[in-house]
XYZ file of C-alpha atoms in Angstrom:
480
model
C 52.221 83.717 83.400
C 48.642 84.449 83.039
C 47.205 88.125 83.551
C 44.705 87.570 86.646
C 42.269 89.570 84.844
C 42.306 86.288 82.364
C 42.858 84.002 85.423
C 38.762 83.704 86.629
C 37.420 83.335 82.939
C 40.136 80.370 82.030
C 38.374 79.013 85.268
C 35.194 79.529 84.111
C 35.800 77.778 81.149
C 37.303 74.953 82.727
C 34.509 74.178 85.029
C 32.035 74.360 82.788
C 33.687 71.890 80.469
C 33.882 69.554 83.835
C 30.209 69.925 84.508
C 29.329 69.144 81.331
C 31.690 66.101 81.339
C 30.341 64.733 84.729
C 26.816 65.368 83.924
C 27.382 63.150 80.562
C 28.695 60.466 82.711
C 26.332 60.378 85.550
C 23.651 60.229 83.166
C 25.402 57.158 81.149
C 25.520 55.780 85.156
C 21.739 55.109 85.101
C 21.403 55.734 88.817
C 17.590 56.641 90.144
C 16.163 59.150 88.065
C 16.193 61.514 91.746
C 19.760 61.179 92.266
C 20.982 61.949 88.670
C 19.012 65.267 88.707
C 19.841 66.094 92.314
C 23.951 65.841 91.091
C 23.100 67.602 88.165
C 21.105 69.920 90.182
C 24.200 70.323 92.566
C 26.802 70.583 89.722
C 24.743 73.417 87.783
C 24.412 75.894 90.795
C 26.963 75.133 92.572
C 30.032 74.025 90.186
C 32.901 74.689 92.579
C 31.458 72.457 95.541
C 29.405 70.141 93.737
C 32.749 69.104 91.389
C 34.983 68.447 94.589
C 31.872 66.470 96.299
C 30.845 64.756 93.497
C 34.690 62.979 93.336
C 34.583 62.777 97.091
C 31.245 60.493 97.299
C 29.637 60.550 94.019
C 31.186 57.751 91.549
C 29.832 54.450 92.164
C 31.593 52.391 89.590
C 33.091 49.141 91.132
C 33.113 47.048 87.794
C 36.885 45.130 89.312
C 35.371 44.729 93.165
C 31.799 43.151 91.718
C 33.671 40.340 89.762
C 36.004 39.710 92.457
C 33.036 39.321 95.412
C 31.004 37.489 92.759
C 34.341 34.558 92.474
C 34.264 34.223 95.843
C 30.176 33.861 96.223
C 30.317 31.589 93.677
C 33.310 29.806 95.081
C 30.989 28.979 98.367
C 27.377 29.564 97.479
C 26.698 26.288 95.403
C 28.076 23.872 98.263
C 25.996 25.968 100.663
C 23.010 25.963 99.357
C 22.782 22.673 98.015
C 23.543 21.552 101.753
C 20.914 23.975 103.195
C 18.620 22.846 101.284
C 19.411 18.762 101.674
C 19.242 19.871 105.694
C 16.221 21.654 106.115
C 13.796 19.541 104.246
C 11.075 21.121 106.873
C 11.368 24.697 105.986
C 8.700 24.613 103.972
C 6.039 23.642 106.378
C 7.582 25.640 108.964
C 7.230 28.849 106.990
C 3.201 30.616 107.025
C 2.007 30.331 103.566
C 1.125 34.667 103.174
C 5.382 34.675 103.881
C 6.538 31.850 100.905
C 6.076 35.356 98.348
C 9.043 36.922 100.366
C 10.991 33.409 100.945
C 11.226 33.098 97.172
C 11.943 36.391 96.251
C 15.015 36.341 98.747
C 16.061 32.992 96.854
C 15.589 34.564 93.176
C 17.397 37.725 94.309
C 20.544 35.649 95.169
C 20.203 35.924 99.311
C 20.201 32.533 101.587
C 17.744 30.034 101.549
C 15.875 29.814 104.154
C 17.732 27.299 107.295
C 15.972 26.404 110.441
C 17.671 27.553 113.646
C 17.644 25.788 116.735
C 17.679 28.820 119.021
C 17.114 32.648 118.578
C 17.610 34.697 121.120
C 16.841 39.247 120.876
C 18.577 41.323 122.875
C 17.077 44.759 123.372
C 20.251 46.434 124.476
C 23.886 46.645 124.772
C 24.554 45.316 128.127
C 22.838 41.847 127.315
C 24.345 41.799 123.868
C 27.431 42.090 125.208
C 27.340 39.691 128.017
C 26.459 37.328 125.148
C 29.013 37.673 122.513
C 31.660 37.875 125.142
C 30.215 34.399 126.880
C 30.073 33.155 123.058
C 33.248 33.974 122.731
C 34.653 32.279 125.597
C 33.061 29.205 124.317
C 34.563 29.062 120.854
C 36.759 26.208 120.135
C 37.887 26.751 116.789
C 37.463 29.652 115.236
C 35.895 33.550 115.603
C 35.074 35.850 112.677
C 34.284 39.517 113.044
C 32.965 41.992 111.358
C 32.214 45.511 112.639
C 31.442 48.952 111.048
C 32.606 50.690 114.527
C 34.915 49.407 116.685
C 35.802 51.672 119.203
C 38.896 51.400 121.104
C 36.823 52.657 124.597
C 36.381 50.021 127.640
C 34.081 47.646 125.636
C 36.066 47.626 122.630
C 39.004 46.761 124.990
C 37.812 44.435 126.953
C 36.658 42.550 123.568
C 39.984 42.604 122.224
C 41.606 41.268 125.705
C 38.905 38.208 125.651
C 39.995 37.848 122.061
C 43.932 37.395 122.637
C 43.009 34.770 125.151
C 40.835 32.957 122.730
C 44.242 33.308 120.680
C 46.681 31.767 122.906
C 44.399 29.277 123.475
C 44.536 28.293 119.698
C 41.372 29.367 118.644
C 41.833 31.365 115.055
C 40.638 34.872 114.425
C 39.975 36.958 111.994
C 38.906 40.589 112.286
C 37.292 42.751 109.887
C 36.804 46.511 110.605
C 35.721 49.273 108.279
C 38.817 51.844 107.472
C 36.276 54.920 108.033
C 33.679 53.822 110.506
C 36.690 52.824 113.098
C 39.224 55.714 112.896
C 40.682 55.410 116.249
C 41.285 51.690 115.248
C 44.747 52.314 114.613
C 48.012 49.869 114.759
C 48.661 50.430 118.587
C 45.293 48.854 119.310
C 45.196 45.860 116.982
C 48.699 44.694 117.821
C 48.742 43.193 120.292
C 46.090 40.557 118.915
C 48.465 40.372 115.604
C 51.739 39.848 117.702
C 49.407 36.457 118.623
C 49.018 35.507 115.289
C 45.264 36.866 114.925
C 44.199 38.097 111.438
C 43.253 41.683 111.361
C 41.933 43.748 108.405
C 40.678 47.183 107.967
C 37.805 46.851 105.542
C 38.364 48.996 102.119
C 41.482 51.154 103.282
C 40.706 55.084 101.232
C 43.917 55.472 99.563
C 45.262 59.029 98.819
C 45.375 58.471 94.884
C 42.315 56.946 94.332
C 39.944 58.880 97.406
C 37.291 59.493 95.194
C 34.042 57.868 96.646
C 35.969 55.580 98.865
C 35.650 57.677 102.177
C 32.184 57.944 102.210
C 30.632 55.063 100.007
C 30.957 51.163 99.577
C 31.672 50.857 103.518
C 30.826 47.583 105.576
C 28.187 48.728 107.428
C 27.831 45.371 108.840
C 27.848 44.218 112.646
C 28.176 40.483 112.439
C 30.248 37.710 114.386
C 30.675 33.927 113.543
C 31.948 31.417 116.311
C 32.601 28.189 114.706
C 30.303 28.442 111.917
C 27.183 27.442 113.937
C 26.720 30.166 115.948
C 26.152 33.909 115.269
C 24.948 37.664 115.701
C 23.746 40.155 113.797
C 21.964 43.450 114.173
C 22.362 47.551 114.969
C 25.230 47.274 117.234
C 28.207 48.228 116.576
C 31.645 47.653 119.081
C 31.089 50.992 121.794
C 30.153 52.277 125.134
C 27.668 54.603 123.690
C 25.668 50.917 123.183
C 25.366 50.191 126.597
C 23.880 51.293 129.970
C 26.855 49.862 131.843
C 28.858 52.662 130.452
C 27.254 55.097 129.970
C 24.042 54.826 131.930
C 20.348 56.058 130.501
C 22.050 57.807 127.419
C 23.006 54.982 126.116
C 21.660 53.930 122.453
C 18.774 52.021 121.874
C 19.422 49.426 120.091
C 18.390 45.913 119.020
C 21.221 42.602 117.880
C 20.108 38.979 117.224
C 21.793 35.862 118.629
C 21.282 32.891 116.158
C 22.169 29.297 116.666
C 22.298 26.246 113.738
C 22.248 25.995 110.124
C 21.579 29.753 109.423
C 24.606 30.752 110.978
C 26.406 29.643 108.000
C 24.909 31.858 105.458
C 26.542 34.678 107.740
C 29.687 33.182 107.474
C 29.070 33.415 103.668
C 28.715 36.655 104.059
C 31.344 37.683 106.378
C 34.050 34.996 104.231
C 33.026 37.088 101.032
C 34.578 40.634 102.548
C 36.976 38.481 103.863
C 38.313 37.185 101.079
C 38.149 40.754 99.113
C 39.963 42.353 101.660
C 42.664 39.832 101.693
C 42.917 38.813 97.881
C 42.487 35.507 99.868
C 42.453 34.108 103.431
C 40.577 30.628 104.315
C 38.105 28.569 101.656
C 35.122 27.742 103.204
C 36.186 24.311 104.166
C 36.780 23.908 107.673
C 34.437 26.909 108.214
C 31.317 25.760 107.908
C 28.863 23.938 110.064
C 27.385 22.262 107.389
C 26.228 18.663 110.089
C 24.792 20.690 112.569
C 21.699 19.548 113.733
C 18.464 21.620 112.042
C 15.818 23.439 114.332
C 12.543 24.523 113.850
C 12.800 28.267 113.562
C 13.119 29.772 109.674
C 15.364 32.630 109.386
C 16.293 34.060 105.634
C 19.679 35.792 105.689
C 19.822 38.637 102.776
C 22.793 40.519 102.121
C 23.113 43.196 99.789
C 26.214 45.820 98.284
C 27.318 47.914 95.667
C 28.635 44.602 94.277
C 24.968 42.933 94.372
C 22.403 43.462 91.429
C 18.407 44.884 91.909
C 19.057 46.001 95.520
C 17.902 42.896 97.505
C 17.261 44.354 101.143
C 15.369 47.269 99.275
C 13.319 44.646 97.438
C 12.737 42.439 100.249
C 11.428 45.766 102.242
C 9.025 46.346 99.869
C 8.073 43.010 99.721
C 7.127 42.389 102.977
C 5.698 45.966 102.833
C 3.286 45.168 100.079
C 1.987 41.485 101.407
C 1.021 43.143 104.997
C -2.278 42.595 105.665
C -2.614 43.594 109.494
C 0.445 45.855 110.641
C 3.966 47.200 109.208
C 5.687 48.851 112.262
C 9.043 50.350 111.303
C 12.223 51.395 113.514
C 14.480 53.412 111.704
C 17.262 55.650 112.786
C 17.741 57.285 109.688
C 14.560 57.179 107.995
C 15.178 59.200 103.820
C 12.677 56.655 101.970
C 13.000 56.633 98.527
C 10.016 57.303 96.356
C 9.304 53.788 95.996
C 9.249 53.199 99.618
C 6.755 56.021 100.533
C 4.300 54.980 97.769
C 4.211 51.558 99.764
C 4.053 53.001 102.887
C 1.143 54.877 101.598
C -0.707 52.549 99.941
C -0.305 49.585 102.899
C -2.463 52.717 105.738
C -4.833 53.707 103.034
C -5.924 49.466 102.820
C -6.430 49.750 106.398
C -2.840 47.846 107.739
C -1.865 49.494 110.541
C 1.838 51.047 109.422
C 3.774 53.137 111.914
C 7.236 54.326 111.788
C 10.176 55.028 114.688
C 12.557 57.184 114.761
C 14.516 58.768 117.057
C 14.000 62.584 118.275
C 17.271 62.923 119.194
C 19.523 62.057 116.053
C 23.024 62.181 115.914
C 22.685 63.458 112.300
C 21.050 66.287 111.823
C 21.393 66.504 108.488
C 19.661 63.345 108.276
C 16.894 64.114 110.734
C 16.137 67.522 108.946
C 15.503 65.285 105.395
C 13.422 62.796 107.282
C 10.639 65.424 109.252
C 10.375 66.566 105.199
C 8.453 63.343 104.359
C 5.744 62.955 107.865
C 3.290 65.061 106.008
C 2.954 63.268 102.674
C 2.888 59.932 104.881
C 0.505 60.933 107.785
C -1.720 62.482 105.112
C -2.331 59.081 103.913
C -2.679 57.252 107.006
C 0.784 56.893 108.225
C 1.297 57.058 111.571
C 5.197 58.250 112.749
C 6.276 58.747 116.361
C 9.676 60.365 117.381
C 11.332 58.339 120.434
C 12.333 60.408 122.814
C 14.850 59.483 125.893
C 17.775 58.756 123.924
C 19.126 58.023 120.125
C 17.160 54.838 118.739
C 19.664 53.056 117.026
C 17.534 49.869 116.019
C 16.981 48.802 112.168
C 13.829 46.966 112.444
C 10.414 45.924 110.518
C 7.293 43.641 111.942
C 4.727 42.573 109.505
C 1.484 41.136 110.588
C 1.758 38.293 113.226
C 4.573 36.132 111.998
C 7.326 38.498 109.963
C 10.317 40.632 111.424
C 13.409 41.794 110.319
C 16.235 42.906 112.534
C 19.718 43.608 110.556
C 21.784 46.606 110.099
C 20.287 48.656 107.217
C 19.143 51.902 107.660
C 15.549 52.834 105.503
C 17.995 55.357 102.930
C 19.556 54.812 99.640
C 23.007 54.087 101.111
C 22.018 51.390 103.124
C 20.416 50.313 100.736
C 22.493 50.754 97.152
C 26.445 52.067 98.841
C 27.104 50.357 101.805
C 27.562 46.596 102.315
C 24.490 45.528 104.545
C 23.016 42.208 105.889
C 19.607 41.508 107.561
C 18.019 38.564 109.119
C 14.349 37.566 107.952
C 12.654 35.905 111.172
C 9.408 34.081 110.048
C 7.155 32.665 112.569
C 4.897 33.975 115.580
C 7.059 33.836 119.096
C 9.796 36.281 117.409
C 7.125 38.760 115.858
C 5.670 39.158 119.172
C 8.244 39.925 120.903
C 9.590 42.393 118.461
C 5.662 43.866 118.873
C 6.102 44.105 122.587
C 9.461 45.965 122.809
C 8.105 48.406 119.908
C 5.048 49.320 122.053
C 7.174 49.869 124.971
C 9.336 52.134 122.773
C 5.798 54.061 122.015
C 5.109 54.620 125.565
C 8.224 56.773 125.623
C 7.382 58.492 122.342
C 5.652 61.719 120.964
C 3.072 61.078 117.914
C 3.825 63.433 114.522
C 1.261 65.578 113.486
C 0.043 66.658 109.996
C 1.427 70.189 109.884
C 4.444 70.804 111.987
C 7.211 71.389 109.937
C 4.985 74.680 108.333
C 5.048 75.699 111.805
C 8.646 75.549 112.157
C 10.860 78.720 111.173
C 11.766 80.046 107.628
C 14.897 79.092 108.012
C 14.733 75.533 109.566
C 12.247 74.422 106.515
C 14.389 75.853 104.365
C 17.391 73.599 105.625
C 15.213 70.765 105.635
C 14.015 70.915 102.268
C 17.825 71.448 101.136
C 18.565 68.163 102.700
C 15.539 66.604 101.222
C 16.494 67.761 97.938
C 20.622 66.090 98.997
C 18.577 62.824 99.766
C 19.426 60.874 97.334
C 22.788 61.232 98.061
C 22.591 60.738 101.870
């Protein structure tokens, strides 16, 4: 047995050859330039946290996953697309000419074509979302496909999963994807009953205790989407919970914005949700039978972009900065946690100081603070330029949101950080025409009226410590 006196310097030695050996291989990882020093960074001065962490959320290798999501989008892709595009002959003309720049980059980057729906319908907040999806539900006739970061087992999340088991015995199939970490209380006792019917239920990337690494934190569906016989859909920022709705839980309830789509675009979601699908279950259904491929087309363009650690050049990030850069007139941005990357504030910056009009939500009340403290970090740099950023203030604003000009929005579920963007598996929904952009515009200057405006300054005001703290976490923002 070692003398203890020999015990710490052994250690020493040991960590130091581990620091070296990670910092070699997150270099040969070619992440961001910011997030390579920033581990580094972490590894150097603090060597017996920044080890432990760095196994814990840090490795982003998924070599095995990427070629077995890429089989399966190649497996359904080509017959989707080629019928999209045989379908929707008047997307083109439907689409303004200043948005074609941001229609073909979603093609080129591997997202949807564009497909015409025949109805779109916002909802503003949980109570109306959920009166929809559960009289959607109700409705189906053959099939229902879910896919939720949070599903909470509370009165909503209940009530979902009763309607569901009717749907069941009715003979409608189901199949029910949930994210391991996001949904903790989403245990055995509450999905079994819907199994015991014969419904398909998955937990979403199951952390196993020999292979933790990264798994808890990163490559989680972050998704909130739901497919009811392939040609009709919903996608945006809420997840399965009380906390979403004022029926529950009265004015604190989360503000938060979902999309109702109906028609051809609707099947690009079931792409996506048939891809996890088929990952999680080393199988499960082909995509025949599934998709709504004769539906009749509509006349409202809608560009479905999904993005993952298994997808190449970051598409949502890309498309972002996209739409950022062709604004002529306005960029208005909801956010609920708002850690830009560098690329994202120079194109913040550079759309004020041309004169378009770019403002930026987020909430005052965040439910991470870590998260919140990074954020405040980059108003000055921002507002110096032009930016204008306002901090909502009844409640946590939950929404993942862009306009652009007079005929762009996004809604979807990606936040404006680098996980959403690069470690979690995200989808948005490009809406491209006037009635939906104005709308969007009307509910975000509402959300102003209830909102303070940043100034340039405040955070110098703010105590030693508390700037301190938030330029720690602006420093950890990369890895957020």
């Amino acid at each position: 047995m070692l003398p203890s006196r020999m015990l710490f310097p052994l250690l020493s030695v040991v960590f130091a050859l581990w620091v070296v050996g990670l910092s070699i291989f997150i270099i040969l990882e070619r992440r961001a330039p910011a997030a390579t020093i920033g581990w580094i960074f972490a590894l150097l001065l603090l060597p017996y946290v920044g080890i432990p962490v760095y196994f814990l959320v840090g490795p982003r290798k998924w070599d095995g996953k990427k070629r077995h999501l890429a089989r399966t989008r190649a497996l359904i892709g080509k017959e989707l697309g080629a019928a999209v595009q045989a379908a929707n002959a008047r997307v083109s003309s439907s689409i303004p000419e200043d948005d074609a720049r941001l229609v073909a980059l979603g093609s080129g980057l591997g997202a949807a074509a564009a497909a015409c729906a025949r109805e779109i319908e916002i909802f503003q907040g949980g109570a109306e979302f959920y009166a929809a999806l559960e009289e959607a539900i109700a409705g189906a006739r053959h099939h229902i496909h879910l896919e939720f970061y949070i599903w909470s087992p509370d009165r909503i999340g209940t009530r979902l999963r009763d309607l569901l088991m009717k749907k069941v015995q009715e003979g409608v199939e189901l199949r029910l994807l949930v994210d391991a970490v996001g949904s903790p209380k989403f245990d055995k006792d509450f999905m079994r009953p819907l199994q015991e019917l014969g419904a398909e239920v998955l937990l979403f990337n199951k952390p196993k205790w020999f292979r933790l690494r990264s798994q808890l934190v990163n490559f989680r569906t972050h998704r909130k989407i739901v497919v009811i016989d392939g040609e009709l859909s919903f996608i945006g920022g809420m997840n399965i919970s009380e906390r979403s709705s004022k029926e529950f839980v009265d004015d604190r309830a989360q503000r938060d914005t979902h999309l109702k789509i109906v028609g051809m675009p609707s099947n690009w979601l079931q792409l996506v949700f048939l891809e996890n699908w088929h990952f999680s279950n080393g199988g499960g259904p082909s995509h025949e039978g599934y998709l709504a491929l004769d539906t009749e087309p509509g006349t409202e363009p809608v560009q479905i972009v999904a993005s993952g650690p298994d997808t190449e050049h970051a598409p949502i990030h890309k498309v972002y900065l996209e739409a950022i850069h062709g604004a002529k007139q306005r960029i208005w941005i909801v956010s609920p946690y708002f850690v830009p990357d560098v690329s994202l504030v120079s194109a913040l910056q550079s759309a004020a100081l041309r004169g378009v009009d770019v403002r930026v939500l987020v909430p005052a009340k965040n439910d991470q603070r870590l998260v919140r403290a990074a954020s405040r970090t980059y108003y000055d740099e921002l507002i110096d330029c032009g930016v204008r950023i306002f901090e909502y203030l009844p409640r946590m604003h939950h929404a993942k949101t862009l306009i652009a000009d007079d005929d762009l929005c996004i809604i979807g579920t990606a936040n404006l950080d680098n996980r959403s963007f690069r470690l979690n598996f995200e989808v948005i929904a490009v809406l491209y025409g006037l009635r939906h952009a104005a709308e969007m515009a009307a509910a975000f200057e509402s959300d102003l009226l209830e909102s303070r405006e940043a100034a340039w300054g405040e955070e110098d005001d703010r105590p030693l410590p508390l700037r301190f703290g938030a330029a720690v976490a602006r420093l950890l923002s990369p890895l957020l």
